[in-house]
mmCIF file of C-alpha atoms and ligand atoms in Angstrom:
data_model
loop_
_atom_site.group_PDB
_atom_site.id
_atom_site.type_symbol
_atom_site.label_atom_id
_atom_site.label_comp_id
_atom_site.label_asym_id
_atom_site.label_seq_id
_atom_site.Cartn_x
_atom_site.Cartn_y
_atom_site.Cartn_z
ATOM 1 C CA MET P 3 123.776 94.075 117.174
ATOM 2 C CA ALA P 4 121.008 95.843 119.054
ATOM 3 C CA GLU P 5 123.453 97.713 121.305
ATOM 4 C CA LYS P 6 124.876 99.537 118.298
ATOM 5 C CA PHE P 7 121.653 101.414 117.696
ATOM 6 C CA ILE P 8 121.028 104.771 119.246
ATOM 7 C CA PRO P 9 117.299 105.420 119.482
ATOM 8 C CA VAL P 10 116.873 108.832 117.896
ATOM 9 C CA ALA P 11 113.114 108.671 118.144
ATOM 10 C CA ASP P 12 110.944 111.269 119.677
ATOM 11 C CA ILE P 13 110.657 110.048 123.259
ATOM 12 C CA ARG P 14 106.940 110.657 123.750
ATOM 13 C CA TYR P 15 106.370 106.920 124.231
ATOM 14 C CA ALA P 16 108.807 104.359 125.495
ATOM 15 C CA ALA P 17 110.170 102.096 122.785
ATOM 16 C CA ARG P 18 112.837 99.453 122.690
ATOM 17 C CA VAL P 19 115.122 98.981 119.745
ATOM 18 C CA PRO P 20 114.388 95.367 118.851
ATOM 19 C CA HIS P 21 116.980 92.678 119.231
ATOM 20 C CA ILE P 22 118.065 91.017 116.020
ATOM 21 C CA PRO P 23 118.433 87.279 116.591
ATOM 22 C CA ALA P 24 121.811 85.712 115.802
ATOM 23 C CA GLN P 25 120.167 82.850 113.919
ATOM 24 C CA LEU P 26 117.919 84.157 111.170
ATOM 25 C CA THR P 27 115.158 81.942 109.815
ATOM 26 C CA ALA P 28 112.961 82.944 106.886
ATOM 27 C CA PRO P 29 109.355 83.870 107.773
ATOM 28 C CA THR P 30 106.930 80.974 107.340
ATOM 29 C CA GLY P 31 103.646 82.885 107.590
ATOM 30 C CA LEU P 32 102.826 80.670 110.576
ATOM 31 C CA LEU P 33 103.925 82.865 113.453
ATOM 32 C CA SER P 34 102.014 82.587 116.685
ATOM 33 C CA ASP P 35 102.328 84.384 120.005
ATOM 34 C CA THR P 36 102.402 82.919 123.527
ATOM 35 C CA LEU P 37 98.594 82.530 123.419
ATOM 36 C CA ALA P 38 98.653 80.803 119.998
ATOM 37 C CA ARG P 39 97.357 83.890 118.192
ATOM 38 C CA PRO P 40 98.561 84.330 114.592
ATOM 39 C CA LEU P 41 99.580 87.679 113.039
ATOM 40 C CA ARG P 42 97.042 88.593 110.357
ATOM 41 C CA ASP P 43 96.098 92.230 110.614
ATOM 42 C CA LEU P 44 98.407 95.271 110.449
ATOM 43 C CA ARG P 45 97.056 98.733 111.253
ATOM 44 C CA ILE P 46 99.274 101.486 109.971
ATOM 45 C CA SER P 47 98.989 105.015 111.292
ATOM 46 C CA VAL P 48 100.048 107.447 108.563
ATOM 47 C CA THR P 49 99.708 110.674 110.554
ATOM 48 C CA ASP P 50 99.176 111.709 114.162
ATOM 49 C CA ARG P 51 97.293 114.843 113.071
ATOM 50 C CA CYS P 52 93.574 115.278 112.713
ATOM 51 C CA ASN P 53 91.162 118.053 111.761
ATOM 52 C CA PHE P 54 88.599 116.836 114.350
ATOM 53 C CA ARG P 55 88.844 116.948 118.120
ATOM 54 C CA CYS P 56 86.510 114.113 119.175
ATOM 55 C CA SER P 57 86.438 114.312 122.958
ATOM 56 C CA TYR P 58 86.958 110.552 123.377
ATOM 57 C CA CYS P 59 90.104 110.610 121.230
ATOM 58 C CA MET P 60 91.799 114.024 120.910
ATOM 59 C CA PRO P 61 90.241 116.321 123.531
ATOM 60 C CA SER P 62 90.817 119.932 122.482
ATOM 61 C CA GLU P 63 92.139 120.908 125.920
ATOM 62 C CA VAL P 64 95.126 118.615 125.307
ATOM 63 C CA PHE P 65 95.467 118.613 121.525
ATOM 64 C CA ASN P 66 95.560 122.389 121.248
ATOM 65 C CA LYS P 67 97.835 124.815 119.403
ATOM 66 C CA ASP P 68 100.669 124.071 121.826
ATOM 67 C CA TYR P 69 100.562 120.320 121.283
ATOM 68 C CA ALA P 70 103.753 119.033 119.653
ATOM 69 C CA PHE P 71 102.741 116.783 116.782
ATOM 70 C CA LEU P 72 105.462 114.693 115.166
ATOM 71 C CA PRO P 73 107.807 116.534 112.815
ATOM 72 C CA GLN P 74 107.816 115.439 109.163
ATOM 73 C CA THR P 75 111.239 113.769 109.493
ATOM 74 C CA SER P 76 109.910 111.436 112.195
ATOM 75 C CA LEU P 77 107.258 109.965 109.940
ATOM 76 C CA LEU P 78 107.921 106.742 108.106
ATOM 77 C CA SER P 79 108.222 107.401 104.381
ATOM 78 C CA PHE P 80 105.989 105.483 101.958
ATOM 79 C CA GLU P 81 109.014 103.368 100.975
ATOM 80 C CA GLU P 82 109.667 102.520 104.614
ATOM 81 C CA ILE P 83 106.014 101.642 105.232
ATOM 82 C CA THR P 84 105.912 99.433 102.148
ATOM 83 C CA ARG P 85 109.139 97.690 103.071
ATOM 84 C CA LEU P 86 107.877 96.904 106.564
ATOM 85 C CA THR P 87 104.487 95.812 105.239
ATOM 86 C CA LYS P 88 106.178 93.338 102.922
ATOM 87 C CA ILE P 89 107.974 91.829 105.910
ATOM 88 C CA PHE P 90 104.723 91.596 107.895
ATOM 89 C CA VAL P 91 103.009 89.952 104.936
ATOM 90 C CA ALA P 92 105.750 87.312 104.821
ATOM 91 C CA HIS P 93 104.895 86.656 108.495
ATOM 92 C CA GLY P 94 101.208 86.081 107.724
ATOM 93 C CA VAL P 95 99.534 89.506 107.528
ATOM 94 C CA GLU P 96 96.673 89.541 105.029
ATOM 95 C CA LYS P 97 94.815 92.678 105.966
ATOM 96 C CA ILE P 98 96.061 96.273 106.071
ATOM 97 C CA ARG P 99 94.130 99.132 107.621
ATOM 98 C CA LEU P 100 95.404 102.680 107.106
ATOM 99 C CA THR P 101 94.508 104.918 109.983
ATOM 100 C CA GLY P 102 95.738 107.818 112.111
ATOM 101 C CA GLY P 103 94.981 110.604 113.176
ATOM 102 C CA GLU P 104 93.054 111.345 110.045
ATOM 103 C CA PRO P 105 94.719 109.328 107.255
ATOM 104 C CA LEU P 106 93.330 111.485 104.445
ATOM 105 C CA LEU P 107 95.407 114.383 105.790
ATOM 106 C CA ARG P 108 98.610 112.574 104.784
ATOM 107 C CA LYS P 109 99.754 114.086 101.483
ATOM 108 C CA HIS P 110 99.727 111.813 98.423
ATOM 109 C CA LEU P 111 98.216 108.904 100.356
ATOM 110 C CA GLU P 112 97.104 107.443 97.022
ATOM 111 C CA VAL P 113 100.766 106.811 96.184
ATOM 112 C CA LEU P 114 101.150 104.673 99.308
ATOM 113 C CA ILE P 115 97.960 102.780 98.481
ATOM 114 C CA GLU P 116 99.275 102.031 94.993
ATOM 115 C CA MET P 117 102.517 100.723 96.470
ATOM 116 C CA LEU P 118 100.694 98.512 98.996
ATOM 117 C CA ALA P 119 98.215 97.266 96.406
ATOM 118 C CA ARG P 120 101.116 95.762 94.455
ATOM 119 C CA LEU P 121 102.086 93.471 97.358
ATOM 120 C CA GLN P 122 100.833 89.891 97.477
ATOM 121 C CA THR P 123 100.569 87.201 100.115
ATOM 122 C CA PRO P 124 102.946 84.222 99.808
ATOM 123 C CA GLU P 125 100.033 82.368 98.122
ATOM 124 C CA GLY P 126 99.881 85.104 95.469
ATOM 125 C CA LYS P 127 96.672 86.727 96.731
ATOM 126 C CA PRO P 128 96.261 90.530 96.873
ATOM 127 C CA LEU P 129 96.126 92.126 100.303
ATOM 128 C CA ASP P 130 92.856 93.282 101.782
ATOM 129 C CA ILE P 131 93.454 97.054 102.031
ATOM 130 C CA THR P 132 91.097 99.358 103.852
ATOM 131 C CA LEU P 133 91.098 102.724 105.589
ATOM 132 C CA THR P 134 89.332 104.325 108.548
ATOM 133 C CA THR P 135 88.393 107.972 108.112
ATOM 134 C CA ASN P 136 86.257 110.728 109.580
ATOM 135 C CA ALA P 137 85.151 111.308 105.948
ATOM 136 C CA SER P 138 85.665 115.070 106.057
ATOM 137 C CA LEU P 139 87.752 114.821 102.856
ATOM 138 C CA LEU P 140 86.160 111.676 101.450
ATOM 139 C CA ALA P 141 83.827 113.229 98.877
ATOM 140 C CA ARG P 142 86.876 114.860 97.279
ATOM 141 C CA LYS P 143 89.177 111.845 97.487
ATOM 142 C CA ALA P 144 87.018 108.728 97.093
ATOM 143 C CA GLN P 145 87.583 108.306 93.353
ATOM 144 C CA SER P 146 91.379 108.697 93.494
ATOM 145 C CA LEU P 147 91.564 106.317 96.470
ATOM 146 C CA LYS P 148 89.560 103.732 94.575
ATOM 147 C CA ASP P 149 91.710 104.209 91.466
ATOM 148 C CA ALA P 150 94.848 103.702 93.571
ATOM 149 C CA GLY P 151 93.612 100.272 94.674
ATOM 150 C CA LEU P 152 91.738 100.888 97.921
ATOM 151 C CA GLN P 153 88.942 98.337 98.231
ATOM 152 C CA ARG P 154 86.728 99.720 100.958
ATOM 153 C CA VAL P 155 86.503 102.273 103.746
ATOM 154 C CA THR P 156 85.207 102.500 107.289
ATOM 155 C CA VAL P 157 83.725 105.880 108.171
ATOM 156 C CA SER P 158 83.457 107.127 111.746
ATOM 157 C CA LEU P 159 80.167 108.877 112.387
ATOM 158 C CA ASP P 160 78.746 109.415 115.862
ATOM 159 C CA GLY P 161 75.271 110.673 115.052
ATOM 160 C CA LEU P 162 72.933 112.266 112.517
ATOM 161 C CA ASP P 163 71.752 115.176 114.563
ATOM 162 C CA ASP P 164 73.866 118.086 113.338
ATOM 163 C CA ALA P 165 74.188 119.825 116.713
ATOM 164 C CA THR P 166 75.238 116.591 118.466
ATOM 165 C CA PHE P 167 77.708 115.752 115.712
ATOM 166 C CA ARG P 168 79.265 119.229 115.711
ATOM 167 C CA ARG P 169 79.615 119.043 119.499
ATOM 168 C CA MET P 170 81.297 115.634 119.331
ATOM 169 C CA ASN P 171 83.830 116.534 116.630
ATOM 170 C CA ASP P 172 84.398 119.819 118.510
ATOM 171 C CA VAL P 173 85.401 121.713 115.356
ATOM 172 C CA ASP P 174 81.850 122.507 114.250
ATOM 173 C CA PHE P 175 82.041 120.156 111.256
ATOM 174 C CA PRO P 176 78.594 119.604 109.672
ATOM 175 C CA VAL P 177 77.154 116.107 109.435
ATOM 176 C CA ALA P 178 75.906 116.770 105.891
ATOM 177 C CA ASP P 179 79.496 116.790 104.594
ATOM 178 C CA VAL P 180 80.206 113.374 106.125
ATOM 179 C CA LEU P 181 77.000 111.980 104.602
ATOM 180 C CA LYS P 182 78.103 113.364 101.247
ATOM 181 C CA GLY P 183 81.471 111.578 101.638
ATOM 182 C CA ILE P 184 79.656 108.316 102.373
ATOM 183 C CA GLU P 185 77.452 108.753 99.320
ATOM 184 C CA VAL P 186 80.407 109.401 96.992
ATOM 185 C CA ALA P 187 82.382 106.471 98.442
ATOM 186 C CA GLN P 188 79.435 104.166 97.760
ATOM 187 C CA LYS P 189 79.056 105.554 94.262
ATOM 188 C CA VAL P 190 82.687 104.857 93.322
ATOM 189 C CA GLY P 191 82.449 101.309 94.698
ATOM 190 C CA LEU P 192 84.403 101.501 97.955
ATOM 191 C CA ALA P 193 82.304 98.672 99.328
ATOM 192 C CA PRO P 194 81.093 97.170 101.556
ATOM 193 C CA LEU P 195 81.174 100.403 103.481
ATOM 194 C CA LYS P 196 81.171 100.250 107.260
ATOM 195 C CA ILE P 197 80.238 102.995 109.697
ATOM 196 C CA ASN P 198 81.698 103.118 113.210
ATOM 197 C CA MET P 199 79.704 104.917 115.869
ATOM 198 C CA VAL P 200 81.311 105.337 119.289
ATOM 199 C CA VAL P 201 78.489 105.443 121.816
ATOM 200 C CA LYS P 202 78.960 107.661 124.863
ATOM 201 C CA ARG P 203 76.096 107.415 127.320
ATOM 202 C CA GLY P 204 74.491 110.793 127.873
ATOM 203 C CA THR P 205 76.280 112.315 124.871
ATOM 204 C CA ASN P 206 75.035 110.506 121.764
ATOM 205 C CA ASP P 207 73.090 107.411 122.851
ATOM 206 C CA ALA P 208 69.916 109.176 121.631
ATOM 207 C CA GLU P 209 71.423 108.792 118.145
ATOM 208 C CA ILE P 210 71.442 104.973 118.189
ATOM 209 C CA LEU P 211 67.951 104.537 116.740
ATOM 210 C CA PRO P 212 68.137 107.387 114.185
ATOM 211 C CA MET P 213 71.430 105.908 112.925
ATOM 212 C CA ALA P 214 69.918 102.404 112.735
ATOM 213 C CA ARG P 215 66.880 103.720 110.839
ATOM 214 C CA HIS P 216 69.037 105.728 108.438
ATOM 215 C CA PHE P 217 71.442 102.946 107.474
ATOM 216 C CA ARG P 218 68.961 100.053 107.311
ATOM 217 C CA ASN P 219 68.454 98.815 103.764
ATOM 218 C CA SER P 220 71.412 100.859 102.499
ATOM 219 C CA GLY P 221 74.049 98.151 102.106
ATOM 220 C CA VAL P 222 76.117 99.906 104.783
ATOM 221 C CA VAL P 223 77.094 97.953 107.902
ATOM 222 C CA LEU P 224 76.649 100.139 110.986
ATOM 223 C CA ARG P 225 78.762 99.169 113.990
ATOM 224 C CA PHE P 226 78.340 100.457 117.517
ATOM 225 C CA ILE P 227 81.562 100.735 119.499
ATOM 226 C CA GLU P 228 81.791 100.852 123.263
ATOM 227 C CA TYR P 229 83.633 103.934 124.455
ATOM 228 C CA MET P 230 87.082 102.658 125.448
ATOM 229 C CA ASP P 231 89.626 103.714 128.045
ATOM 230 C CA VAL P 232 92.414 104.079 125.502
ATOM 231 C CA GLY P 233 95.156 106.656 125.988
ATOM 232 C CA ALA P 234 95.499 108.928 128.967
ATOM 233 C CA THR P 235 93.697 112.113 128.015
ATOM 234 C CA ASN P 236 90.011 111.423 127.418
ATOM 235 C CA GLY P 237 88.930 111.283 131.082
ATOM 236 C CA TRP P 238 87.212 107.923 130.508
ATOM 237 C CA ARG P 239 84.604 106.819 133.043
ATOM 238 C CA MET P 240 82.762 103.504 133.150
ATOM 239 C CA ASP P 241 79.403 105.236 133.641
ATOM 240 C CA GLU P 242 79.763 106.807 130.187
ATOM 241 C CA VAL P 243 80.095 103.386 128.554
ATOM 242 C CA MET P 244 76.888 102.070 127.019
ATOM 243 C CA PRO P 245 77.186 98.270 127.023
ATOM 244 C CA SER P 246 76.520 96.684 123.635
ATOM 245 C CA THR P 247 73.777 94.507 125.134
ATOM 246 C CA GLN P 248 71.785 97.704 125.805
ATOM 247 C CA VAL P 249 72.409 98.986 122.272
ATOM 248 C CA ILE P 250 71.051 95.724 120.860
ATOM 249 C CA GLU P 251 68.047 95.808 123.243
ATOM 250 C CA ARG P 252 67.113 99.303 122.028
ATOM 251 C CA ILE P 253 67.371 98.354 118.374
ATOM 252 C CA ASN P 254 65.631 95.028 118.870
ATOM 253 C CA ALA P 255 62.623 96.810 120.417
ATOM 254 C CA GLU P 256 62.022 98.658 117.144
ATOM 255 C CA PHE P 257 63.575 96.313 114.580
ATOM 256 C CA PRO P 258 63.961 92.716 115.807
ATOM 257 C CA VAL P 259 67.476 91.374 115.189
ATOM 258 C CA SER P 260 69.200 87.985 115.419
ATOM 259 C CA ALA P 261 72.850 87.148 116.061
ATOM 260 C CA ILE P 262 74.828 85.735 113.139
ATOM 261 C CA ASP P 263 78.164 83.916 112.920
ATOM 262 C CA PRO P 264 81.451 85.805 112.584
ATOM 263 C CA ASN P 265 82.936 86.146 109.089
ATOM 264 C CA TYR P 266 86.277 84.886 110.321
ATOM 265 C CA LEU P 267 88.117 83.936 113.496
ATOM 266 C CA GLY P 268 89.243 86.985 115.488
ATOM 267 C CA GLU P 269 86.597 89.361 114.073
ATOM 268 C CA THR P 270 86.218 92.284 116.474
ATOM 269 C CA ALA P 271 82.533 92.985 115.811
ATOM 270 C CA GLU P 272 79.722 90.683 116.884
ATOM 271 C CA ARG P 273 77.318 90.509 113.953
ATOM 272 C CA TRP P 274 73.526 90.871 114.001
ATOM 273 C CA ARG P 275 70.984 91.001 111.200
ATOM 274 C CA TYR P 276 67.567 92.583 110.955
ATOM 275 C CA ASN P 277 64.958 89.806 110.889
ATOM 276 C CA ASP P 278 63.034 91.608 108.134
ATOM 277 C CA GLY P 279 66.023 91.521 105.755
ATOM 278 C CA GLY P 280 67.030 95.178 106.356
ATOM 279 C CA GLY P 281 70.729 94.283 106.462
ATOM 280 C CA GLU P 282 73.420 93.800 109.049
ATOM 281 C CA ILE P 283 74.698 95.700 112.110
ATOM 282 C CA GLY P 284 77.589 95.001 114.479
ATOM 283 C CA VAL P 285 78.671 95.749 118.008
ATOM 284 C CA ILE P 286 82.242 96.059 119.227
ATOM 285 C CA SER P 287 82.212 95.337 122.941
ATOM 286 C CA SER P 288 85.794 96.142 123.815
ATOM 287 C CA VAL P 289 84.894 96.983 127.410
ATOM 288 C CA THR P 290 82.119 94.583 128.423
ATOM 289 C CA HIS P 291 83.072 91.550 126.335
ATOM 290 C CA ALA P 292 86.816 91.497 125.768
ATOM 291 C CA PHE P 293 87.978 89.617 122.704
ATOM 292 C CA CYS P 294 91.725 89.338 123.295
ATOM 293 C CA GLY P 295 91.636 85.581 122.678
ATOM 294 C CA GLY P 296 91.368 86.113 118.935
ATOM 295 C CA CYS P 297 93.433 89.301 118.694
ATOM 296 C CA ASN P 298 95.666 88.956 115.643
ATOM 297 C CA ARG P 299 96.322 92.683 115.228
ATOM 298 C CA ALA P 300 99.609 94.576 115.271
ATOM 299 C CA ARG P 301 99.859 98.356 115.065
ATOM 300 C CA LEU P 302 102.557 100.435 113.439
ATOM 301 C CA SER P 303 102.724 104.028 114.670
ATOM 302 C CA THR P 304 103.320 107.023 112.419
ATOM 303 C CA GLU P 305 106.998 107.017 113.355
ATOM 304 C CA GLY P 306 107.517 103.294 112.939
ATOM 305 C CA LYS P 307 107.029 101.868 116.400
ATOM 306 C CA LEU P 308 105.327 98.523 116.590
ATOM 307 C CA PHE P 309 102.658 98.115 119.285
ATOM 308 C CA LEU P 310 101.122 94.761 120.127
ATOM 309 C CA CYS P 311 98.054 96.070 121.934
ATOM 310 C CA LEU P 312 95.886 99.167 121.891
ATOM 311 C CA PHE P 313 96.622 99.582 125.599
ATOM 312 C CA ALA P 314 100.380 99.165 125.386
ATOM 313 C CA SER P 315 102.737 101.714 126.832
ATOM 314 C CA GLN P 316 105.851 100.324 125.189
ATOM 315 C CA GLY P 317 106.551 99.983 121.491
ATOM 316 C CA HIS P 318 109.290 98.376 119.427
ATOM 317 C CA ASP P 319 111.246 100.865 117.355
ATOM 318 C CA LEU P 320 111.324 99.346 113.873
ATOM 319 C CA ARG P 321 112.292 102.689 112.352
ATOM 320 C CA ALA P 322 115.606 102.508 114.215
ATOM 321 C CA LEU P 323 116.298 99.213 112.465
ATOM 322 C CA LEU P 324 115.287 100.606 109.074
ATOM 323 C CA ARG P 325 117.378 103.735 109.436
ATOM 324 C CA ASN P 326 120.410 101.958 110.838
ATOM 325 C CA GLY P 327 120.781 99.772 107.784
ATOM 326 C CA ALA P 328 119.335 96.453 108.969
ATOM 327 C CA GLY P 329 118.459 94.031 106.154
ATOM 328 C CA ASP P 330 114.974 92.657 105.497
ATOM 329 C CA ASP P 331 115.992 89.280 106.906
ATOM 330 C CA GLN P 332 117.188 90.932 110.123
ATOM 331 C CA ILE P 333 114.040 93.021 110.533
ATOM 332 C CA ALA P 334 111.910 89.949 109.796
ATOM 333 C CA GLY P 335 113.855 88.029 112.454
ATOM 334 C CA ALA P 336 113.293 90.785 114.996
ATOM 335 C CA VAL P 337 109.558 91.036 114.218
ATOM 336 C CA GLY P 338 109.201 87.260 114.452
ATOM 337 C CA HIS P 339 110.683 87.261 117.947
ATOM 338 C CA ILE P 340 108.578 90.199 119.083
ATOM 339 C CA TRP P 341 105.367 88.451 118.024
ATOM 340 C CA GLN P 342 106.376 85.074 119.439
ATOM 341 C CA ASP P 343 106.966 86.735 122.830
ATOM 342 C CA ARG P 344 103.626 88.593 122.803
ATOM 343 C CA THR P 345 101.492 88.136 125.938
ATOM 344 C CA ASP P 346 99.149 91.176 125.665
ATOM 345 C CA ARG P 347 95.510 90.757 126.707
ATOM 346 C CA TYR P 348 94.751 94.015 128.453
ATOM 347 C CA SER P 349 90.955 94.073 128.091
ATOM 348 C CA GLU P 350 90.523 90.525 129.378
ATOM 349 C CA LEU P 351 92.674 91.186 132.417
ATOM 350 C CA ARG P 352 91.019 94.522 133.140
ATOM 351 C CA ALA P 353 87.532 92.999 132.830
ATOM 352 C CA ALA P 354 88.338 90.775 135.787
ATOM 353 C CA LEU P 355 88.933 93.838 137.996
ATOM 354 C CA PRO P 356 86.455 96.319 139.510
ATOM 355 C CA ALA P 357 85.085 98.984 137.121
ATOM 356 C CA ASP P 358 87.291 102.032 136.516
ATOM 357 C CA THR P 359 90.463 100.074 137.399
ATOM 358 C CA SER P 360 93.445 100.555 135.099
ATOM 359 C CA LEU P 361 96.234 98.045 134.678
ATOM 360 C CA THR P 362 98.706 100.669 133.578
ATOM 361 C CA LYS P 363 101.472 101.010 136.148
ATOM 362 C CA PRO P 364 102.315 104.395 137.721
ATOM 363 C CA GLY P 365 104.866 106.206 135.544
ATOM 364 C CA GLU P 366 103.808 104.366 132.382
ATOM 365 C CA LYS P 367 102.176 106.390 129.643
ATOM 366 C CA ARG P 368 99.595 104.599 127.508
ATOM 367 C CA VAL P 369 99.606 105.422 123.809
ATOM 368 C CA GLU P 370 96.916 107.702 122.435
ATOM 369 C CA MET P 371 94.504 106.333 119.845
ATOM 370 C CA SER P 372 95.341 109.223 117.493
ATOM 371 C CA TYR P 373 99.024 108.201 117.559
ATOM 372 C CA ILE P 374 98.643 104.464 117.177
ATOM 373 C CA GLY P 375 95.455 104.330 115.093
ATOM 374 C CA GLY P 376 92.183 102.546 115.860
HETATM 375 N N1 SAM E 840 90.372 109.681 112.136
HETATM 376 C C1 SAM E 840 89.915 108.427 111.658
HETATM 377 C C2 SAM E 840 88.519 108.152 112.123
HETATM 378 O O1 SAM E 840 88.077 108.768 113.088
HETATM 379 O O2 SAM E 840 87.891 107.277 111.555
HETATM 380 C C3 SAM E 840 90.824 107.256 111.965
HETATM 381 C C4 SAM E 840 91.494 107.208 113.311
HETATM 382 S S1 SAM E 840 90.415 107.007 114.690
HETATM 383 C C5 SAM E 840 91.558 106.991 116.033
HETATM 384 C C6 SAM E 840 89.942 105.300 114.507
HETATM 385 C C7 SAM E 840 88.709 104.862 115.241
HETATM 386 O O3 SAM E 840 88.949 104.901 116.621
HETATM 387 C C8 SAM E 840 87.485 105.721 114.994
HETATM 388 O O4 SAM E 840 86.428 104.913 114.511
HETATM 389 C C9 SAM E 840 87.163 106.264 116.365
HETATM 390 O O5 SAM E 840 85.796 106.449 116.543
HETATM 391 C C10 SAM E 840 87.747 105.221 117.268
HETATM 392 N N2 SAM E 840 88.028 105.704 118.621
HETATM 393 C C11 SAM E 840 88.854 106.712 118.989
HETATM 394 N N3 SAM E 840 88.857 106.871 120.334
HETATM 395 C C12 SAM E 840 88.024 105.913 120.825
HETATM 396 C C13 SAM E 840 87.601 105.550 122.147
HETATM 397 N N4 SAM E 840 88.032 106.182 123.231
HETATM 398 N N5 SAM E 840 86.748 104.510 122.280
HETATM 399 C C14 SAM E 840 86.302 103.836 121.193
HETATM 400 N N6 SAM E 840 86.675 104.120 119.925
HETATM 401 C C15 SAM E 840 87.509 105.160 119.748
HETATM 402 FE FE1 SF4 E 841 90.309 112.505 114.714
HETATM 403 FE FE2 SF4 E 841 89.443 110.045 114.304
HETATM 404 FE FE3 SF4 E 841 90.348 110.761 116.702
HETATM 405 FE FE4 SF4 E 841 88.060 111.803 115.863
HETATM 406 S S1 SF4 E 841 88.476 109.624 116.276
HETATM 407 S S2 SF4 E 841 89.754 112.939 116.793
HETATM 408 S S3 SF4 E 841 88.388 111.937 113.710
HETATM 409 S S4 SF4 E 841 91.548 110.619 114.885
HETATM 410 FE FE1 SF4 E 842 93.964 93.033 121.301
HETATM 411 FE FE2 SF4 E 842 94.927 94.445 123.346
HETATM 412 FE FE3 SF4 E 842 92.454 94.903 122.441
HETATM 413 FE FE4 SF4 E 842 93.013 92.645 123.774
HETATM 414 S S1 SF4 E 842 93.093 94.711 124.608
HETATM 415 S S2 SF4 E 842 91.811 92.806 121.894
HETATM 416 S S3 SF4 E 842 95.105 92.233 123.057
HETATM 417 S S4 SF4 E 842 94.348 95.221 121.301
#
């Protein structure tokens, strides 16, 4: 059946049209890949556009006025996203994260959230639905997102110093507006709110302590993320990575912290708590402490390609199946096979090599974070 499909997709990233197995078996929710990892978490990119130009993600030299973003017709519709999500849920997905680009730029996103909030796991439980945002539009949208059924949000914020923040977002966006978005989100009950701070040595590491001081005792969980070598445009260098151990050392010198257990298997952040009861922080050590062993995440791009790893260069074109009339049982069969064949563990393999080594083969193009979502 696969041969019948003509991939009409934008060819910016390689993608295979998935094979539909001859024998279809209903999803059991118990899928596991070649490394015995289940499928639990689906990250859905709803747009490849963004109003920021963070240098580590969408450097303005590349994502400029000549950059060809996806045309509207390439995007999955809300019906298509919901249909695919339902299939993933039947395979075991419990958690949905909407991302992008900047997800709040997608028109009528609340409608999609309402549609997703109606889905249930096979055990009849609601899905855990969250969203990652730069918060530039959050103050305006928090209430309608909450009303649509969104439970919580993660806000990306790389510092409190206005000049540093404006430099990092590279569109001169003021930090005060992001803080306002955070405040409104908390007020409407999008909780527990998490903040992601990407730490780039020499750029914003001086913001680690001010951020820790600001968000202590606020109910917000601040997480420090190591600057990753995702995509092919950010000019990543190992010497700009600030290892999480050093972040924790700095914080511990002012506010002693202790490690705490993960909330669940496969959690990306290592958790710490302030010894004086000031709350919790986390570190995501994607570079120095790879966590592929518990990676239960799949990513659906804006145009419906399924990626099994943040560092993949090849996707699986689920939109081709949707738009060529495949049935839910056929798409579920194809997804089941894709996950069962999964071998990805990029960060673990790369960690075993000398610094600054990439595993991406010549001629392969790694997906950008703004296309696949974080
Ligand atoms: N625009 C939204 C935002 O910034 O929250 C959602 C999409 S953004 C791609 C998702 C997350 O990826 C953000 O928290 C961002 O900081 C993170 N990110 C992007 N590029 C990164 C990199 N090179 N290393 C580490 N994290 C990165
Ligand atoms: Fe935009 Fe988020 Fe990427 Fe920054 S990290 S450029 S806000 S998509
Ligand atoms: Fe998962 Fe790939 Fe990241 Fe490993 S490198 S944790 S497999 S996304």
